[in-house]
CSV table of C-alpha atoms in Angstrom, one decimal:
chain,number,residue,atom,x,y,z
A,29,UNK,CA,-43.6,-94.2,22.3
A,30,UNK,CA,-42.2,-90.8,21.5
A,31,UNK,CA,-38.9,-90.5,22.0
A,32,UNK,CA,-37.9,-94.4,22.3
A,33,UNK,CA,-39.1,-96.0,19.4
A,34,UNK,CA,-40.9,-93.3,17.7
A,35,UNK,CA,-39.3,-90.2,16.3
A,36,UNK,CA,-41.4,-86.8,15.1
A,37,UNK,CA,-40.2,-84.5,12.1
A,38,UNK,CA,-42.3,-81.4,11.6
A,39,UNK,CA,-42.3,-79.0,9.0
A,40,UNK,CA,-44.7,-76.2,8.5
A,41,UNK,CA,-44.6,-73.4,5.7
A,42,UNK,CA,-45.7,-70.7,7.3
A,43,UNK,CA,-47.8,-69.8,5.5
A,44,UNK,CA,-46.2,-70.2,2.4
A,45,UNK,CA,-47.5,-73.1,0.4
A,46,UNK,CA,-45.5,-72.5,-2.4
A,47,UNK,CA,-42.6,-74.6,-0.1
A,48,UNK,CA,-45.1,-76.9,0.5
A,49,UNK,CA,-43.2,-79.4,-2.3
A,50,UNK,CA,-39.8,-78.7,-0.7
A,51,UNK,CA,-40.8,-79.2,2.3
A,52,UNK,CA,-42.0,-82.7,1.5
A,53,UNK,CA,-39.0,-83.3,-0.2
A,54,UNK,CA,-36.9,-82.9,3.2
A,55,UNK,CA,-39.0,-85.1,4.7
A,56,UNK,CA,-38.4,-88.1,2.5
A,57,UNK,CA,-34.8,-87.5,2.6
A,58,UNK,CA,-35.3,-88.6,6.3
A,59,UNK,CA,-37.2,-92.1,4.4
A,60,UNK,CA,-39.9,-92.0,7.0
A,61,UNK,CA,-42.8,-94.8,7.7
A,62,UNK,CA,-45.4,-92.2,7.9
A,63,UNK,CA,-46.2,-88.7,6.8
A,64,UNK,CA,-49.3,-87.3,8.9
A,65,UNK,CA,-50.4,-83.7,6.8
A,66,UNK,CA,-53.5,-81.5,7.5
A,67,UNK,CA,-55.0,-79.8,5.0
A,68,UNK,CA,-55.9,-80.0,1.0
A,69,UNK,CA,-52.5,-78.3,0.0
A,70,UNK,CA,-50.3,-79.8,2.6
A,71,UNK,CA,-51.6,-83.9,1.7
A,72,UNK,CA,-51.6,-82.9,-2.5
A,73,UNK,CA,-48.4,-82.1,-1.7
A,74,UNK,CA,-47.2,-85.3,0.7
A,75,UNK,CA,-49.0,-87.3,-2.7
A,76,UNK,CA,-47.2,-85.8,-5.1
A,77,UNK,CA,-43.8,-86.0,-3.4
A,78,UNK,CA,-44.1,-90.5,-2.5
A,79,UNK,CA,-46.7,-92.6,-4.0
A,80,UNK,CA,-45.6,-95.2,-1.3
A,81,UNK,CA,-44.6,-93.9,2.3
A,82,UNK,CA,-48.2,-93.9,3.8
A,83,UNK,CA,-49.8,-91.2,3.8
A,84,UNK,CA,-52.8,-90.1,6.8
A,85,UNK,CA,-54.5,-86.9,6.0
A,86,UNK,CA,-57.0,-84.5,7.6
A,87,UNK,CA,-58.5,-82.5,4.5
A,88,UNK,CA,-61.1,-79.9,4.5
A,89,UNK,CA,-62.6,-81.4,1.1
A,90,UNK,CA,-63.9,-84.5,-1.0
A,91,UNK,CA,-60.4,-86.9,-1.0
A,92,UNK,CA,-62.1,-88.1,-4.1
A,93,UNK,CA,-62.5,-85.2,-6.0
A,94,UNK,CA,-58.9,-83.9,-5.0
A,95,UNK,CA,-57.5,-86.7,-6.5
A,96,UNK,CA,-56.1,-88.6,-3.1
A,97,UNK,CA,-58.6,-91.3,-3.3
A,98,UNK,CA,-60.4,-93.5,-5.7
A,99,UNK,CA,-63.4,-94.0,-3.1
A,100,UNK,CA,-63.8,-93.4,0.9
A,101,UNK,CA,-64.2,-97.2,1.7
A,102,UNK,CA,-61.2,-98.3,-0.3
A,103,UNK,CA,-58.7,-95.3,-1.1
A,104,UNK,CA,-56.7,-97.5,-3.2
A,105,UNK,CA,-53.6,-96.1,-2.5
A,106,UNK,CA,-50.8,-94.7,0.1
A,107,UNK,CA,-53.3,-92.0,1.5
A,108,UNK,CA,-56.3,-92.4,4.2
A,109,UNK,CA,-57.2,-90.1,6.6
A,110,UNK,CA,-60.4,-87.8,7.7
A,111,UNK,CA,-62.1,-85.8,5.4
A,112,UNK,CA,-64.1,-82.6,6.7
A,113,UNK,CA,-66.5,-82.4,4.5
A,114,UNK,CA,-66.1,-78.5,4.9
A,115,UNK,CA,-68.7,-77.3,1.9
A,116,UNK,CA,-71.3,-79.0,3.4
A,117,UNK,CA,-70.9,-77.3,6.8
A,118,UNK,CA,-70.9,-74.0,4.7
A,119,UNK,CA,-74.7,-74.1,4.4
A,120,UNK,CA,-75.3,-75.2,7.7
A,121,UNK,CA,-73.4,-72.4,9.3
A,122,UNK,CA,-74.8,-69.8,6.6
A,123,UNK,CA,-78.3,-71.4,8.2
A,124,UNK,CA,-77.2,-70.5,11.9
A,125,UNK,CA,-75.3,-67.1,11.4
A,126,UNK,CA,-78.9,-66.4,9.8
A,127,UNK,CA,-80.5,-67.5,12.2
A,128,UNK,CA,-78.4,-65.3,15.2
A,129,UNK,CA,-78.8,-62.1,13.3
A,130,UNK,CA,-82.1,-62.7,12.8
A,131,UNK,CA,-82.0,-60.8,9.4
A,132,UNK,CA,-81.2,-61.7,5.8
A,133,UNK,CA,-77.5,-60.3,6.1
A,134,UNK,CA,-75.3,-60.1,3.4
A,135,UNK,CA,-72.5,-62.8,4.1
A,136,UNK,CA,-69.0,-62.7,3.9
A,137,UNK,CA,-66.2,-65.4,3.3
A,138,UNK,CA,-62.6,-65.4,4.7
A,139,UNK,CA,-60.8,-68.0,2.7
A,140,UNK,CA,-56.6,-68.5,1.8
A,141,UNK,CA,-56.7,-68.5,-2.3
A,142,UNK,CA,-54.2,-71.3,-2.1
A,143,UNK,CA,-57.2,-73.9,-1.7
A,144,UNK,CA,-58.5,-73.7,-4.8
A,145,UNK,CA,-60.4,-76.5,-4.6
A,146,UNK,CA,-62.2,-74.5,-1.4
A,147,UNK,CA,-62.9,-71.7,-3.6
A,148,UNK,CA,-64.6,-73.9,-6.3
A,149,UNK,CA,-66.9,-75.3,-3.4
A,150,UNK,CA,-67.8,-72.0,-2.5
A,151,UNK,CA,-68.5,-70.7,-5.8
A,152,UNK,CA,-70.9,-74.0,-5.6
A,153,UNK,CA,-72.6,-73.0,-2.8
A,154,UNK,CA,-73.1,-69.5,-4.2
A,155,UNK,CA,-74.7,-70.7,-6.9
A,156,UNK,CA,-76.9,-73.1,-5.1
A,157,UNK,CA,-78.5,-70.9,-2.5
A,158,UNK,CA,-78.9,-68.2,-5.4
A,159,UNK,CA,-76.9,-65.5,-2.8
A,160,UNK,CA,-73.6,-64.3,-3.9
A,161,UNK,CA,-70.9,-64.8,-0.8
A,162,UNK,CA,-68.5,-61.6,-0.5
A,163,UNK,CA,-65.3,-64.1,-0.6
A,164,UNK,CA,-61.8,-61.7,0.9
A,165,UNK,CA,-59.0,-63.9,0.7
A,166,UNK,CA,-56.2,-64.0,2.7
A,167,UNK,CA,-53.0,-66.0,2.2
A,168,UNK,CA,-50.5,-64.5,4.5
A,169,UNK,CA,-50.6,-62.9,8.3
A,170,UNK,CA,-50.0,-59.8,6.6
A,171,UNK,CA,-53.3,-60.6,4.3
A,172,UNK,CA,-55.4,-60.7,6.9
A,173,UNK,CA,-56.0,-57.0,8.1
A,174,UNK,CA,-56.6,-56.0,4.2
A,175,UNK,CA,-59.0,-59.0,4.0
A,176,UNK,CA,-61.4,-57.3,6.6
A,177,UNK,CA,-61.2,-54.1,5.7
A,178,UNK,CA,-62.5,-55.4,2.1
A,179,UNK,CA,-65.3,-57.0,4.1
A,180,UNK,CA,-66.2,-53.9,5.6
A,181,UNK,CA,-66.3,-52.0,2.6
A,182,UNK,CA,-68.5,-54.7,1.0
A,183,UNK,CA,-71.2,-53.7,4.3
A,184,UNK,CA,-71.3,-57.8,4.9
A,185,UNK,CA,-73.4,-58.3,7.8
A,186,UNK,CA,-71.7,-61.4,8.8
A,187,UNK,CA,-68.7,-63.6,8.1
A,188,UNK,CA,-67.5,-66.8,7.8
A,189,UNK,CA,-64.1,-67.9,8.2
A,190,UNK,CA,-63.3,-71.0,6.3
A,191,UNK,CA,-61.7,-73.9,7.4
A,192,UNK,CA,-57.7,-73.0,7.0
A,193,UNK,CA,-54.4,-74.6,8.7
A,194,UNK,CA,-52.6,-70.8,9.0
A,195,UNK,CA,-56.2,-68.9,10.0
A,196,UNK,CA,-56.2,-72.1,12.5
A,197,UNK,CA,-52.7,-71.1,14.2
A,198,UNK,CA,-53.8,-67.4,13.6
A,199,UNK,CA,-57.3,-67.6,15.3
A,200,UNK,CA,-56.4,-64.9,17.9
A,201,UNK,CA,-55.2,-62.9,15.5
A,202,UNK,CA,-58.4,-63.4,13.0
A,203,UNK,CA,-60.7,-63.6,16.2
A,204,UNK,CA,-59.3,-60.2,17.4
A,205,UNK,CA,-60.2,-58.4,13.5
A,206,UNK,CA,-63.3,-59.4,13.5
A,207,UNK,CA,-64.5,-57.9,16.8
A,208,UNK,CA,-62.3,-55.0,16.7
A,209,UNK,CA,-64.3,-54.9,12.9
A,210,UNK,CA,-67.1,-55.5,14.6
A,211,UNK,CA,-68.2,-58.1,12.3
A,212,UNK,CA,-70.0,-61.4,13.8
A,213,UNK,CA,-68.3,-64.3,12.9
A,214,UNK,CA,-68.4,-68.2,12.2
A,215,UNK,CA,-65.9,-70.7,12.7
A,216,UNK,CA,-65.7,-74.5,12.3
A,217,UNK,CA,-64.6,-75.3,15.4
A,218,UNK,CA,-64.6,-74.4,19.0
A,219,UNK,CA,-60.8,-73.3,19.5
A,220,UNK,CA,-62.0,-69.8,18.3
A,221,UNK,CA,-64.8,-69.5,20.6
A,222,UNK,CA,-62.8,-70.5,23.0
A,223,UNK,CA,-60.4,-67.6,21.8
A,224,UNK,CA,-63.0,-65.1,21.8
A,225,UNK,CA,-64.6,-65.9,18.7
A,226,UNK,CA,-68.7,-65.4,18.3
A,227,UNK,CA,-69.7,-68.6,17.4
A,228,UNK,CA,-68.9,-72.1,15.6
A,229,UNK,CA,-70.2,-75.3,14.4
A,230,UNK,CA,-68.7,-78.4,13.3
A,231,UNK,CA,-66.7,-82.0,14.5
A,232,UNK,CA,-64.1,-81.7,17.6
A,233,UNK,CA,-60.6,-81.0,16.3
A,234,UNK,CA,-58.8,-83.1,19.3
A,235,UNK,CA,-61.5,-85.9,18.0
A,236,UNK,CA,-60.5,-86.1,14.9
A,237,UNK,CA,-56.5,-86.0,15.6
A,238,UNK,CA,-57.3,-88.5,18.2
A,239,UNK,CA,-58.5,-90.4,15.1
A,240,UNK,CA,-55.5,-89.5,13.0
A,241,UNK,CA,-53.1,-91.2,16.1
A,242,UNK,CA,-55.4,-94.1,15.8
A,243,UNK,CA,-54.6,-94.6,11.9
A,244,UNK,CA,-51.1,-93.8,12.1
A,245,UNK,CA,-50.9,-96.4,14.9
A,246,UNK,CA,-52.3,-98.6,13.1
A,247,UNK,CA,-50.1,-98.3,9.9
A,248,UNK,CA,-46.8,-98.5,12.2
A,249,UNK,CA,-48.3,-101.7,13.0
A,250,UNK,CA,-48.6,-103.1,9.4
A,251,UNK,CA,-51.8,-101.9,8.7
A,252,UNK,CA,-52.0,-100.4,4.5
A,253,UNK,CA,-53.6,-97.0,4.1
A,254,UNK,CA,-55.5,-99.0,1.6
A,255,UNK,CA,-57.2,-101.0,4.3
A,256,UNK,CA,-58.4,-97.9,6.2
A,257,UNK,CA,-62.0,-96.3,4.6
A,258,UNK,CA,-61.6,-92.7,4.9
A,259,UNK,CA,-63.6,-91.4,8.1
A,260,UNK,CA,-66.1,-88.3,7.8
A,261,UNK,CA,-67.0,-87.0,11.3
A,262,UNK,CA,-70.6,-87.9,12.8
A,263,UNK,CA,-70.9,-85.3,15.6
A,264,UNK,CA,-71.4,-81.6,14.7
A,265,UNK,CA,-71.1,-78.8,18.0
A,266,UNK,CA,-72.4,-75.4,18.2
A,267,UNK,CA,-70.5,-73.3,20.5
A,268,UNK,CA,-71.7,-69.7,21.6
A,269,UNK,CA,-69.8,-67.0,23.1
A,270,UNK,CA,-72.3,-64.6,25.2
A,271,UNK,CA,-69.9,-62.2,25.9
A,272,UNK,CA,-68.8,-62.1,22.6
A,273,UNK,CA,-72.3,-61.3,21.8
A,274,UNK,CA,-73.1,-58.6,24.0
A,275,UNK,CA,-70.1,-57.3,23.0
A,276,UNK,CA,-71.4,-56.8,19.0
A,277,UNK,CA,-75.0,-56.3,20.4
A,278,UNK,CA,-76.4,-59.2,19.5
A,279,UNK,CA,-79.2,-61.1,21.6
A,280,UNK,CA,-78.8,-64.7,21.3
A,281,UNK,CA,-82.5,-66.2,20.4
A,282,UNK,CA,-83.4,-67.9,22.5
A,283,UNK,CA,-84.0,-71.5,19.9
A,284,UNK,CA,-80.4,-71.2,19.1
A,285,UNK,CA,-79.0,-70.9,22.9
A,286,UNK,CA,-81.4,-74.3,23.6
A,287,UNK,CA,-79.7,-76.4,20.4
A,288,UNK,CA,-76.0,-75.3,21.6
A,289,UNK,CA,-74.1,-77.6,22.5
A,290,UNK,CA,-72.1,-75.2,24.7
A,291,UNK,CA,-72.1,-71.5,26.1
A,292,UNK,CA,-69.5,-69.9,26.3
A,293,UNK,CA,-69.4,-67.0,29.2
């Protein structure tokens, strides 16, 4: 329990992922039996810093690709966790925002160039649906008003805001650019909705850190990261905002209002 046998560190970079390595560094000063670290740049750079203080991570990208894993059933290492599988939610929220428009809009892509390995997928996905994405990236709160403008220049009819740790603590912030912008967006999960966001689709974020507790749990018990397959989610929501849409305009067909998986009023 929290506070009797169990004892939290945090520490977040702001933004800044250059102290990412620094950061990590502090924490294994305190020689912990856990490090918990969401996101590709936060878990390279938990890896990099202890190859064996557990490790349990929620990435937006393949573990295997990034180098934290050897496979998803057996990680063969100090790192398990949940993997997002972001890029291949890309195309199914590029399908959707399509399909709310109801028009072949130009798309654009709000991503923090300090995921590289993002940016790669994305390129990818570019080149796989033959339609160039309009990417604005954004590393910093202070990035994030010049990002949209550049979106607006480029006349993108939509855009899609990638799955980021900062753009996740700044979603009212982003959320409020876009419809002040007046630019529909897409999220990956329902916080921003929630926030006043037009629509998202992808896994429950309290799900998955419910999942993350489970795991850690489990390794204070004994149990080796090793042991633990890394999880992808199996359950995918749509959310929809209706005043968010009447708002930009936009008439919600009525096909998409029947598959979501909750309205927002």
């Amino acid at each position: 329990m929290v506070g009797r046998n169990v004892t939290i560190e945090r520490r977040w970079a702001r933004g800044n992922h250059d102290r990412l390595p620094e950061l990590a560094q502090e924490l294994l000063h305190l020689n912990p039996a856990l490090i918990i670290g969401g996101g590709n740049v936060a878990a390279l750079a938990a890896r990099r810093a202890t190859s064996t203080i557990p490790i349990v991570f929620v990435i937006a990208s393949d573990p295997v690709k990034l180098g934290l894993a050897k496979s998803f059933a057996h990680p063969g290492g100090n790192a398990t966790g949940i993997s997002m599988m972001t890029a291949t939610l890309v195309l199914k929220r590029l399908e959707l925002i399509q399909e709310l428009l109801q028009q072949n809009a130009t798309v654009g892509f709000l991503v923090n160039p300090d995921n590289q390995d993002l940016l790669q997928e994305i390129d990818d996905i570019a080149r796989s649906t033959g339609r160039p994405l309009k990417v604005a990236k954004a590393r910093n709160p202070d990035a994030l008003e010049p990002a949209f403008r550049q979106l607006v220049s480029a006349q993108v009819g939509a855009v899609l805001v990638s799955n980021d740790a900062m753009f996740f603590n700044l979603r009212a912030q982003i959320v409020a650019l876009a419809n002040r912008h007046s630019l529909p967006a897409s999220y990956e999960f329902r916080e921003f909705p929630a926030a006043g966001g037009l629509m998202s689709y992808g896994p429950s974020l309290v799900g998955t850190f419910q999942k993350i507790g489970t795991y850690a749990a489990r390794i204070l018990k004994g149990a080796r990261p090793d042991d633990l397959p890394i999880q992808q989610p199996t359950e995918f929501n749509l959310v929809l905002n209706s005043a968010t849409a009447r708002s930009l305009r936009i008439q919600i067909p009525p096909s998409l209002l029947a598959r979501a998986d909750e309205v927002i009023e």
